[in-house]
Amino acid sequence: MKDEAEVVLKLSDLDISFRSPRGLIHAIRGVDITLRRGETVALVGESGSGKSVTMRAVMGILPDNAVVNSGEIFYTLETKDGSREAVNLLKSKATWREEHINGSHIAMVFQDPMTSLNPTMRIGSQLIGAIRSHERISRTEAYARSLKLLTEVGITAPEERMEQFPHQLSGGMRQRVVIAIALSCNPDILICDEPTTALDVTVQEKILRMINRIQAQRQLSVVFITHNMGVVARVADYVNVMYAGKVVESGTIVDIFYDPRHPYTWGLLSSIPEVESVGTDLYSIPGTPPDLRKEIRGDAFAPRNRYAMEIDYKAQPPMFRISDTHYAATWLLDERAPKVERPPELEQRIRRLKEEAKQYAAG
Amino acid sequence: MRKYILKRLLISAATLFVMLVILFLLLELMPGSPFNDVKLSPEQRAVLEAKYGLDKPVWERLGMYIGNALRGDFGVSYVLAKDVPVSSLLSSRVGVSIRIGLFSLFIGTFVGLVIGFAAALWQGKLPDKIGMAISVIGLSVPSYVFAVLFCYFLGFKWKWFPLIYDLRRPVTSAMLPILASGVMIVSVIARFTRDETLRVMQSDYVLFARCQGISRWNVIINYILRNALLPIVTVMGSLVISLLTGTLVIEGMFAVPGIGSFMGTAISGNDYNVILALSFVYSVIYVVVMLGVDLIYGILDPRIRIAGK
């Protein structure tokens, strides 16, 4: 674990609402996330839990009806003379941020490669345009760099691709191009918003492997947004489980997979399909996420939580500290709470996971 | 691209041919004859009809008409200007109508685009509110109401432009008809441009471009405008139809010596050849506009350009 590594991105107490015709939607309710250099942090949760919105706030691309109620997003900016300075992105001007941060320091890859590229522009122009918007280099230099980038993301015959339009490429190929564009100005943080969800499984695996490789080569810090615990296991060092606009459990990948504490995390882990469990019903968390238009009292997960106690409906649980790296927001961790065991099926599953990991390490 | 253009051209030619046949047959269904004068005896009428070949069976006449039309001969007028060739009767009028139509189309589209883009880029702010107010009024109030208002203020009160079309002053005379029919174009284009631009502004590729820190103007021109323009080109095709039907009323109001006002007179006079030629002119204008739309679309949208290769 790289606990000593320097913090490059720190979100604290981020709180965002959306204006809608039927009132304010309180989408993000106090989120804290820390990203260290070279690390991969995963944001996991159901659709609507606020994963994407949180990261869109970092990029400054929230829709016009979004209101940032409070919070700070600090990015550690390394200036040319080597000094480091923490900049609050929420306080900086949009034009400054687009010129000095977006693309050149933080880049983002979206879920759907079919819609992430401009349909009326050639791949080459999109790449060269992205490079030249941050660096004053000639067209020929930018062209050469584009070819290198395309090769880096595993695209064959890059000269040919440069002349093509997005609709002439397959989904996997387009996502590679999107990643090439994202990397074009040497960012140090890459935010991946479900980059493989829209692709088929074999392509998914290739893209994940490519991201892992590039991350290691470039010393990138990565934020990985996903709802797929399998993907989390493949890529993450550190995991933040989000529910209804809050981080409910955070910890290292070992903490989250081998020692989950929040009943929501239990639910997520139990609902991963496994080869061993063919024939049995796949577990799903009962109920639906809460309506964020209404003020939430207590623990947002309480109505879906079979271990909920009276206090869960009255007061929001704080983040209880389990270890230096592991925190969870559930009243079950309060010393006054009755001792609750994890469901036996989950315990079995964790045992199997550990087994597999051992074999994997040995083999 | 060349194959794409060739294919479009062939389709257009075929469409025009079918249009001509249908129009000819439709006229057959019209009651009465060009020689409806009550003073004419049935014998006299038969003589007149024989003179112009109207007594022959319909297929024979159709064949003759098409044969002559291909040589540029659209027959003579029976009623409005006896025995004057239709082509010379129309040539001066077509120009006037097309000039007015094109001007209101281009000026209207340009103004509409500017208003629509401004409204979208400053969504919810003053430009948006003013632009959409103009658009709603322009769409909900019929264009002849504007025509009357323009007549009163610009023509009568301030005397900027002549109220009645004056052949000696073709430019200033065209202003009131252009304004009157342009209001609708501005409103439709402005509304459509705004919605389309807003949609494109929220698209993933624009958000991705912003995440890459691509400069504002680059994003606006290469990412937003270019993609928002595409569907607008299609709307222009259907706007031309509204414009064509609009000229029937507007030209009458301002006494413009164009084809719109002429059409009404020709129909009430049962002047077959004139009606047929005029309807055909309308079809040609429409088909040419649609062809233009397809070609522009091909240039703007690589997905079409390459599929047609």
PDB file of N, CA, C and O in Angstrom, chain A residues 245-310:
ATOM      1  N   GLY A 245     -25.536   9.512  -2.394  1.00  0.00           N
ATOM      2  CA  GLY A 245     -24.795  10.764  -2.301  1.00  0.00           C
ATOM      3  C   GLY A 245     -23.834  10.861  -1.140  1.00  0.00           C
ATOM      4  O   GLY A 245     -23.416  11.951  -0.779  1.00  0.00           O
ATOM      5  N   LYS A 246     -23.501   9.710  -0.518  1.00  0.00           N
ATOM      6  CA  LYS A 246     -22.526   9.721   0.585  1.00  0.00           C
ATOM      7  C   LYS A 246     -21.585   8.535   0.439  1.00  0.00           C
ATOM      8  O   LYS A 246     -21.974   7.496  -0.084  1.00  0.00           O
ATOM      9  N   VAL A 247     -20.360   8.714   0.943  1.00  0.00           N
ATOM     10  CA  VAL A 247     -19.469   7.556   1.017  1.00  0.00           C
ATOM     11  C   VAL A 247     -19.825   6.821   2.303  1.00  0.00           C
ATOM     12  O   VAL A 247     -19.768   7.390   3.383  1.00  0.00           O
ATOM     13  N   VAL A 248     -20.257   5.552   2.186  1.00  0.00           N
ATOM     14  CA  VAL A 248     -20.681   4.837   3.387  1.00  0.00           C
ATOM     15  C   VAL A 248     -19.586   3.918   3.928  1.00  0.00           C
ATOM     16  O   VAL A 248     -19.611   3.542   5.088  1.00  0.00           O
ATOM     17  N   GLU A 249     -18.648   3.530   3.051  1.00  0.00           N
ATOM     18  CA  GLU A 249     -17.535   2.738   3.558  1.00  0.00           C
ATOM     19  C   GLU A 249     -16.335   2.995   2.671  1.00  0.00           C
ATOM     20  O   GLU A 249     -16.459   3.073   1.448  1.00  0.00           O
ATOM     21  N   SER A 250     -15.172   3.150   3.292  1.00  0.00           N
ATOM     22  CA  SER A 250     -13.979   3.321   2.480  1.00  0.00           C
ATOM     23  C   SER A 250     -12.847   2.540   3.106  1.00  0.00           C
ATOM     24  O   SER A 250     -12.763   2.412   4.327  1.00  0.00           O
ATOM     25  N   GLY A 251     -12.022   1.997   2.241  1.00  0.00           N
ATOM     26  CA  GLY A 251     -10.921   1.204   2.760  1.00  0.00           C
ATOM     27  C   GLY A 251     -10.077   0.685   1.624  1.00  0.00           C
ATOM     28  O   GLY A 251     -10.388   0.913   0.455  1.00  0.00           O
ATOM     29  N   THR A 252      -9.010  -0.023   1.974  1.00  0.00           N
ATOM     30  CA  THR A 252      -8.192  -0.627   0.933  1.00  0.00           C
ATOM     31  C   THR A 252      -9.007  -1.754   0.323  1.00  0.00           C
ATOM     32  O   THR A 252     -10.017  -2.183   0.874  1.00  0.00           O
ATOM     33  N   ILE A 253      -8.544  -2.235  -0.803  1.00  0.00           N
ATOM     34  CA  ILE A 253      -9.247  -3.318  -1.476  1.00  0.00           C
ATOM     35  C   ILE A 253      -9.365  -4.533  -0.552  1.00  0.00           C
ATOM     36  O   ILE A 253     -10.391  -5.205  -0.516  1.00  0.00           O
ATOM     37  N   VAL A 254      -8.320  -4.769   0.277  1.00  0.00           N
ATOM     38  CA  VAL A 254      -8.353  -5.892   1.221  1.00  0.00           C
ATOM     39  C   VAL A 254      -9.422  -5.651   2.278  1.00  0.00           C
ATOM     40  O   VAL A 254     -10.226  -6.536   2.595  1.00  0.00           O
ATOM     41  N   ASP A 255      -9.478  -4.412   2.815  1.00  0.00           N
ATOM     42  CA  ASP A 255     -10.487  -4.075   3.831  1.00  0.00           C
ATOM     43  C   ASP A 255     -11.887  -4.352   3.300  1.00  0.00           C
ATOM     44  O   ASP A 255     -12.723  -4.963   3.961  1.00  0.00           O
ATOM     45  N   ILE A 256     -12.142  -3.873   2.072  1.00  0.00           N
ATOM     46  CA  ILE A 256     -13.505  -3.911   1.548  1.00  0.00           C
ATOM     47  C   ILE A 256     -13.921  -5.333   1.155  1.00  0.00           C
ATOM     48  O   ILE A 256     -15.035  -5.759   1.417  1.00  0.00           O
ATOM     49  N   PHE A 257     -13.011  -6.082   0.562  1.00  0.00           N
ATOM     50  CA  PHE A 257     -13.405  -7.410   0.095  1.00  0.00           C
ATOM     51  C   PHE A 257     -13.340  -8.475   1.183  1.00  0.00           C
ATOM     52  O   PHE A 257     -14.124  -9.413   1.190  1.00  0.00           O
ATOM     53  N   TYR A 258     -12.386  -8.351   2.127  1.00  0.00           N
ATOM     54  CA  TYR A 258     -12.239  -9.402   3.134  1.00  0.00           C
ATOM     55  C   TYR A 258     -12.869  -9.036   4.472  1.00  0.00           C
ATOM     56  O   TYR A 258     -13.161  -9.908   5.266  1.00  0.00           O
ATOM     57  N   ASP A 259     -13.068  -7.759   4.706  1.00  0.00           N
ATOM     58  CA  ASP A 259     -13.619  -7.374   6.002  1.00  0.00           C
ATOM     59  C   ASP A 259     -14.637  -6.247   5.862  1.00  0.00           C
ATOM     60  O   ASP A 259     -14.509  -5.205   6.482  1.00  0.00           O
ATOM     61  N   PRO A 260     -15.661  -6.418   4.992  1.00  0.00           N
ATOM     62  CA  PRO A 260     -16.637  -5.339   4.812  1.00  0.00           C
ATOM     63  C   PRO A 260     -17.445  -5.138   6.091  1.00  0.00           C
ATOM     64  O   PRO A 260     -17.739  -6.107   6.788  1.00  0.00           O
ATOM     65  N   ARG A 261     -17.770  -3.871   6.410  1.00  0.00           N
ATOM     66  CA  ARG A 261     -18.486  -3.607   7.654  1.00  0.00           C
ATOM     67  C   ARG A 261     -19.875  -3.027   7.439  1.00  0.00           C
ATOM     68  O   ARG A 261     -20.737  -3.143   8.288  1.00  0.00           O
ATOM     69  N   HIS A 262     -20.087  -2.359   6.318  1.00  0.00           N
ATOM     70  CA  HIS A 262     -21.385  -1.714   6.110  1.00  0.00           C
ATOM     71  C   HIS A 262     -22.358  -2.697   5.456  1.00  0.00           C
ATOM     72  O   HIS A 262     -21.983  -3.371   4.482  1.00  0.00           O
ATOM     73  N   PRO A 263     -23.587  -2.809   5.954  1.00  0.00           N
ATOM     74  CA  PRO A 263     -24.549  -3.760   5.358  1.00  0.00           C
ATOM     75  C   PRO A 263     -24.745  -3.523   3.857  1.00  0.00           C
ATOM     76  O   PRO A 263     -25.020  -4.468   3.116  1.00  0.00           O
ATOM     77  N   TYR A 264     -24.547  -2.281   3.393  1.00  0.00           N
ATOM     78  CA  TYR A 264     -24.693  -2.031   1.960  1.00  0.00           C
ATOM     79  C   TYR A 264     -23.555  -2.700   1.180  1.00  0.00           C
ATOM     80  O   TYR A 264     -23.775  -3.298   0.139  1.00  0.00           O
ATOM     81  N   THR A 265     -22.348  -2.595   1.729  1.00  0.00           N
ATOM     82  CA  THR A 265     -21.207  -3.266   1.090  1.00  0.00           C
ATOM     83  C   THR A 265     -21.430  -4.771   1.086  1.00  0.00           C
ATOM     84  O   THR A 265     -21.119  -5.455   0.107  1.00  0.00           O
ATOM     85  N   TRP A 266     -22.013  -5.287   2.186  1.00  0.00           N
ATOM     86  CA  TRP A 266     -22.332  -6.719   2.229  1.00  0.00           C
ATOM     87  C   TRP A 266     -23.243  -7.074   1.067  1.00  0.00           C
ATOM     88  O   TRP A 266     -23.028  -8.055   0.375  1.00  0.00           O
ATOM     89  N   GLY A 267     -24.248  -6.235   0.878  1.00  0.00           N
ATOM     90  CA  GLY A 267     -25.208  -6.480  -0.207  1.00  0.00           C
ATOM     91  C   GLY A 267     -24.517  -6.481  -1.563  1.00  0.00           C
ATOM     92  O   GLY A 267     -24.741  -7.355  -2.392  1.00  0.00           O
ATOM     93  N   LEU A 268     -23.637  -5.466  -1.768  1.00  0.00           N
ATOM     94  CA  LEU A 268     -22.931  -5.365  -3.054  1.00  0.00           C
ATOM     95  C   LEU A 268     -22.093  -6.607  -3.312  1.00  0.00           C
ATOM     96  O   LEU A 268     -22.105  -7.178  -4.400  1.00  0.00           O
ATOM     97  N   LEU A 269     -21.358  -7.047  -2.269  1.00  0.00           N
ATOM     98  CA  LEU A 269     -20.486  -8.208  -2.439  1.00  0.00           C
ATOM     99  C   LEU A 269     -21.298  -9.470  -2.664  1.00  0.00           C
ATOM    100  O   LEU A 269     -20.921 -10.335  -3.442  1.00  0.00           O
ATOM    101  N   SER A 270     -22.452  -9.561  -2.000  1.00  0.00           N
ATOM    102  CA  SER A 270     -23.275 -10.763  -2.144  1.00  0.00           C
ATOM    103  C   SER A 270     -23.896 -10.841  -3.522  1.00  0.00           C
ATOM    104  O   SER A 270     -24.267 -11.916  -3.981  1.00  0.00           O
ATOM    105  N   SER A 271     -24.027  -9.705  -4.184  1.00  0.00           N
ATOM    106  CA  SER A 271     -24.712  -9.747  -5.478  1.00  0.00           C
ATOM    107  C   SER A 271     -23.763  -9.896  -6.665  1.00  0.00           C
ATOM    108  O   SER A 271     -24.175  -9.733  -7.798  1.00  0.00           O
ATOM    109  N   ILE A 272     -22.480 -10.223  -6.404  1.00  0.00           N
ATOM    110  CA  ILE A 272     -21.596 -10.535  -7.536  1.00  0.00           C
ATOM    111  C   ILE A 272     -21.930 -11.945  -8.010  1.00  0.00           C
ATOM    112  O   ILE A 272     -21.930 -12.872  -7.209  1.00  0.00           O
ATOM    113  N   PRO A 273     -22.203 -12.126  -9.288  1.00  0.00           N
ATOM    114  CA  PRO A 273     -22.461 -13.495  -9.748  1.00  0.00           C
ATOM    115  C   PRO A 273     -21.174 -14.315  -9.719  1.00  0.00           C
ATOM    116  O   PRO A 273     -20.092 -13.792  -9.969  1.00  0.00           O
ATOM    117  N   GLU A 274     -21.289 -15.595  -9.357  1.00  0.00           N
ATOM    118  CA  GLU A 274     -20.112 -16.458  -9.271  1.00  0.00           C
ATOM    119  C   GLU A 274     -20.366 -17.737 -10.028  1.00  0.00           C
ATOM    120  O   GLU A 274     -21.499 -18.207 -10.116  1.00  0.00           O
ATOM    121  N   VAL A 275     -19.312 -18.324 -10.542  1.00  0.00           N
ATOM    122  CA  VAL A 275     -19.469 -19.590 -11.265  1.00  0.00           C
ATOM    123  C   VAL A 275     -19.958 -20.673 -10.311  1.00  0.00           C
ATOM    124  O   VAL A 275     -20.799 -21.499 -10.650  1.00  0.00           O
ATOM    125  N   GLU A 276     -19.454 -20.636  -9.054  1.00  0.00           N
ATOM    126  CA  GLU A 276     -19.797 -21.676  -8.078  1.00  0.00           C
ATOM    127  C   GLU A 276     -21.283 -21.687  -7.746  1.00  0.00           C
ATOM    128  O   GLU A 276     -21.836 -22.694  -7.360  1.00  0.00           O
ATOM    129  N   SER A 277     -21.932 -20.526  -7.894  1.00  0.00           N
ATOM    130  CA  SER A 277     -23.305 -20.440  -7.411  1.00  0.00           C
ATOM    131  C   SER A 277     -24.335 -20.656  -8.517  1.00  0.00           C
ATOM    132  O   SER A 277     -25.449 -20.203  -8.434  1.00  0.00           O
ATOM    133  N   VAL A 278     -23.948 -21.363  -9.573  1.00  0.00           N
ATOM    134  CA  VAL A 278     -24.900 -21.659 -10.646  1.00  0.00           C
ATOM    135  C   VAL A 278     -26.074 -22.439 -10.067  1.00  0.00           C
ATOM    136  O   VAL A 278     -25.897 -23.351  -9.266  1.00  0.00           O
ATOM    137  N   GLY A 279     -27.287 -22.060 -10.443  1.00  0.00           N
ATOM    138  CA  GLY A 279     -28.447 -22.792  -9.959  1.00  0.00           C
ATOM    139  C   GLY A 279     -29.108 -22.145  -8.767  1.00  0.00           C
ATOM    140  O   GLY A 279     -30.304 -22.290  -8.564  1.00  0.00           O
ATOM    141  N   THR A 280     -28.334 -21.383  -7.972  1.00  0.00           N
ATOM    142  CA  THR A 280     -28.967 -20.689  -6.849  1.00  0.00           C
ATOM    143  C   THR A 280     -29.349 -19.286  -7.301  1.00  0.00           C
ATOM    144  O   THR A 280     -28.794 -18.760  -8.257  1.00  0.00           O
ATOM    145  N   ASP A 281     -30.328 -18.702  -6.588  1.00  0.00           N
ATOM    146  CA  ASP A 281     -30.761 -17.352  -6.956  1.00  0.00           C
ATOM    147  C   ASP A 281     -29.663 -16.354  -6.661  1.00  0.00           C
ATOM    148  O   ASP A 281     -29.020 -16.417  -5.615  1.00  0.00           O
ATOM    149  N   LEU A 282     -29.448 -15.430  -7.599  1.00  0.00           N
ATOM    150  CA  LEU A 282     -28.455 -14.389  -7.371  1.00  0.00           C
ATOM    151  C   LEU A 282     -29.035 -13.385  -6.387  1.00  0.00           C
ATOM    152  O   LEU A 282     -30.177 -12.956  -6.516  1.00  0.00           O
ATOM    153  N   TYR A 283     -28.227 -13.032  -5.370  1.00  0.00           N
ATOM    154  CA  TYR A 283     -28.716 -12.121  -4.348  1.00  0.00           C
ATOM    155  C   TYR A 283     -28.885 -10.720  -4.915  1.00  0.00           C
ATOM    156  O   TYR A 283     -28.066 -10.261  -5.713  1.00  0.00           O
ATOM    157  N   SER A 284     -29.974 -10.050  -4.545  1.00  0.00           N
ATOM    158  CA  SER A 284     -30.069  -8.637  -4.874  1.00  0.00           C
ATOM    159  C   SER A 284     -30.548  -7.886  -3.648  1.00  0.00           C
ATOM    160  O   SER A 284     -31.309  -8.419  -2.833  1.00  0.00           O
ATOM    161  N   ILE A 285     -30.049  -6.658  -3.509  1.00  0.00           N
ATOM    162  CA  ILE A 285     -30.411  -5.863  -2.338  1.00  0.00           C
ATOM    163  C   ILE A 285     -31.882  -5.477  -2.452  1.00  0.00           C
ATOM    164  O   ILE A 285     -32.292  -4.949  -3.484  1.00  0.00           O
ATOM    165  N   PRO A 286     -32.712  -5.767  -1.438  1.00  0.00           N
ATOM    166  CA  PRO A 286     -34.141  -5.460  -1.561  1.00  0.00           C
ATOM    167  C   PRO A 286     -34.385  -3.951  -1.608  1.00  0.00           C
ATOM    168  O   PRO A 286     -33.565  -3.165  -1.144  1.00  0.00           O
ATOM    169  N   GLY A 287     -35.516  -3.551  -2.189  1.00  0.00           N
ATOM    170  CA  GLY A 287     -35.915  -2.135  -2.192  1.00  0.00           C
ATOM    171  C   GLY A 287     -35.178  -1.324  -3.242  1.00  0.00           C
ATOM    172  O   GLY A 287     -34.444  -1.849  -4.072  1.00  0.00           O
ATOM    173  N   THR A 288     -35.421  -0.005  -3.199  1.00  0.00           N
ATOM    174  CA  THR A 288     -34.789   0.904  -4.165  1.00  0.00           C
ATOM    175  C   THR A 288     -34.124   2.050  -3.400  1.00  0.00           C
ATOM    176  O   THR A 288     -34.483   2.310  -2.253  1.00  0.00           O
ATOM    177  N   PRO A 289     -33.166   2.724  -4.029  1.00  0.00           N
ATOM    178  CA  PRO A 289     -32.518   3.855  -3.358  1.00  0.00           C
ATOM    179  C   PRO A 289     -33.538   4.943  -3.012  1.00  0.00           C
ATOM    180  O   PRO A 289     -34.580   5.038  -3.656  1.00  0.00           O
ATOM    181  N   PRO A 290     -33.247   5.749  -1.996  1.00  0.00           N
ATOM    182  CA  PRO A 290     -34.222   6.750  -1.540  1.00  0.00           C
ATOM    183  C   PRO A 290     -34.398   7.884  -2.546  1.00  0.00           C
ATOM    184  O   PRO A 290     -33.549   8.108  -3.400  1.00  0.00           O
ATOM    185  N   ASP A 291     -35.526   8.571  -2.432  1.00  0.00           N
ATOM    186  CA  ASP A 291     -35.817   9.738  -3.250  1.00  0.00           C
ATOM    187  C   ASP A 291     -35.055  10.922  -2.663  1.00  0.00           C
ATOM    188  O   ASP A 291     -35.317  11.346  -1.535  1.00  0.00           O
ATOM    189  N   LEU A 292     -34.085  11.441  -3.416  1.00  0.00           N
ATOM    190  CA  LEU A 292     -33.213  12.483  -2.856  1.00  0.00           C
ATOM    191  C   LEU A 292     -33.868  13.858  -2.865  1.00  0.00           C
ATOM    192  O   LEU A 292     -33.257  14.841  -2.472  1.00  0.00           O
ATOM    193  N   ARG A 293     -35.124  13.920  -3.343  1.00  0.00           N
ATOM    194  CA  ARG A 293     -35.839  15.197  -3.264  1.00  0.00           C
ATOM    195  C   ARG A 293     -36.271  15.467  -1.830  1.00  0.00           C
ATOM    196  O   ARG A 293     -36.450  16.592  -1.414  1.00  0.00           O
ATOM    197  N   LYS A 294     -36.461  14.360  -1.082  1.00  0.00           N
ATOM    198  CA  LYS A 294     -36.896  14.519   0.303  1.00  0.00           C
ATOM    199  C   LYS A 294     -35.670  14.567   1.206  1.00  0.00           C
ATOM    200  O   LYS A 294     -34.654  13.937   0.915  1.00  0.00           O
ATOM    201  N   GLU A 295     -35.802  15.284   2.313  1.00  0.00           N
ATOM    202  CA  GLU A 295     -34.706  15.353   3.282  1.00  0.00           C
ATOM    203  C   GLU A 295     -34.573  13.974   3.929  1.00  0.00           C
ATOM    204  O   GLU A 295     -35.558  13.366   4.337  1.00  0.00           O
ATOM    205  N   ILE A 296     -33.333  13.463   3.956  1.00  0.00           N
ATOM    206  CA  ILE A 296     -33.145  12.131   4.519  1.00  0.00           C
ATOM    207  C   ILE A 296     -32.801  12.253   5.998  1.00  0.00           C
ATOM    208  O   ILE A 296     -31.906  12.996   6.385  1.00  0.00           O
ATOM    209  N   ARG A 297     -33.561  11.513   6.806  1.00  0.00           N
ATOM    210  CA  ARG A 297     -33.288  11.521   8.242  1.00  0.00           C
ATOM    211  C   ARG A 297     -32.607  10.219   8.599  1.00  0.00           C
ATOM    212  O   ARG A 297     -33.031   9.162   8.163  1.00  0.00           O
ATOM    213  N   GLY A 298     -31.580  10.292   9.376  1.00  0.00           N
ATOM    214  CA  GLY A 298     -30.886   9.076   9.780  1.00  0.00           C
ATOM    215  C   GLY A 298     -30.056   8.502   8.655  1.00  0.00           C
ATOM    216  O   GLY A 298     -29.572   9.222   7.786  1.00  0.00           O
ATOM    217  N   ASP A 299     -29.929   7.175   8.649  1.00  0.00           N
ATOM    218  CA  ASP A 299     -29.120   6.490   7.653  1.00  0.00           C
ATOM    219  C   ASP A 299     -29.966   6.259   6.402  1.00  0.00           C
ATOM    220  O   ASP A 299     -31.022   5.643   6.463  1.00  0.00           O
ATOM    221  N   ALA A 300     -29.495   6.735   5.266  1.00  0.00           N
ATOM    222  CA  ALA A 300     -30.262   6.620   4.024  1.00  0.00           C
ATOM    223  C   ALA A 300     -30.524   5.161   3.659  1.00  0.00           C
ATOM    224  O   ALA A 300     -31.482   4.847   2.963  1.00  0.00           O
ATOM    225  N   PHE A 301     -29.682   4.263   4.129  1.00  0.00           N
ATOM    226  CA  PHE A 301     -29.813   2.855   3.747  1.00  0.00           C
ATOM    227  C   PHE A 301     -30.782   2.094   4.668  1.00  0.00           C
ATOM    228  O   PHE A 301     -31.183   0.973   4.355  1.00  0.00           O
ATOM    229  N   ALA A 302     -31.181   2.735   5.758  1.00  0.00           N
ATOM    230  CA  ALA A 302     -31.973   2.043   6.783  1.00  0.00           C
ATOM    231  C   ALA A 302     -33.183   1.264   6.242  1.00  0.00           C
ATOM    232  O   ALA A 302     -33.362   0.096   6.587  1.00  0.00           O
ATOM    233  N   PRO A 303     -34.016   1.852   5.385  1.00  0.00           N
ATOM    234  CA  PRO A 303     -35.209   1.117   4.937  1.00  0.00           C
ATOM    235  C   PRO A 303     -34.891  -0.176   4.184  1.00  0.00           C
ATOM    236  O   PRO A 303     -35.734  -1.059   4.103  1.00  0.00           O
ATOM    237  N   ARG A 304     -33.680  -0.294   3.642  1.00  0.00           N
ATOM    238  CA  ARG A 304     -33.343  -1.502   2.888  1.00  0.00           C
ATOM    239  C   ARG A 304     -32.451  -2.428   3.712  1.00  0.00           C
ATOM    240  O   ARG A 304     -31.973  -3.437   3.207  1.00  0.00           O
ATOM    241  N   ASN A 305     -32.204  -2.023   4.954  1.00  0.00           N
ATOM    242  CA  ASN A 305     -31.219  -2.716   5.771  1.00  0.00           C
ATOM    243  C   ASN A 305     -31.919  -3.609   6.777  1.00  0.00           C
ATOM    244  O   ASN A 305     -32.646  -3.134   7.645  1.00  0.00           O
ATOM    245  N   ARG A 306     -31.708  -4.918   6.686  1.00  0.00           N
ATOM    246  CA  ARG A 306     -32.424  -5.779   7.629  1.00  0.00           C
ATOM    247  C   ARG A 306     -31.813  -5.741   9.026  1.00  0.00           C
ATOM    248  O   ARG A 306     -32.355  -6.290   9.971  1.00  0.00           O
ATOM    249  N   TYR A 307     -30.653  -5.104   9.153  1.00  0.00           N
ATOM    250  CA  TYR A 307     -30.051  -4.959  10.485  1.00  0.00           C
ATOM    251  C   TYR A 307     -30.331  -3.589  11.082  1.00  0.00           C
ATOM    252  O   TYR A 307     -29.720  -3.205  12.061  1.00  0.00           O
ATOM    253  N   ALA A 308     -31.241  -2.814  10.438  1.00  0.00           N
ATOM    254  CA  ALA A 308     -31.461  -1.440  10.892  1.00  0.00           C
ATOM    255  C   ALA A 308     -31.984  -1.406  12.322  1.00  0.00           C
ATOM    256  O   ALA A 308     -32.783  -2.242  12.728  1.00  0.00           O
ATOM    257  N   MET A 309     -31.502  -0.419  13.071  1.00  0.00           N
ATOM    258  CA  MET A 309     -31.960  -0.231  14.446  1.00  0.00           C
ATOM    259  C   MET A 309     -32.743   1.065  14.509  1.00  0.00           C
ATOM    260  O   MET A 309     -32.808   1.803  13.535  1.00  0.00           O
ATOM    261  N   GLU A 310     -33.319   1.349  15.662  1.00  0.00           N
ATOM    262  CA  GLU A 310     -34.127   2.560  15.802  1.00  0.00           C
ATOM    263  C   GLU A 310     -33.325   3.808  15.469  1.00  0.00           C
ATOM    264  O   GLU A 310     -33.806   4.702  14.788  1.00  0.00           O
TER     265      GLU A 310
END
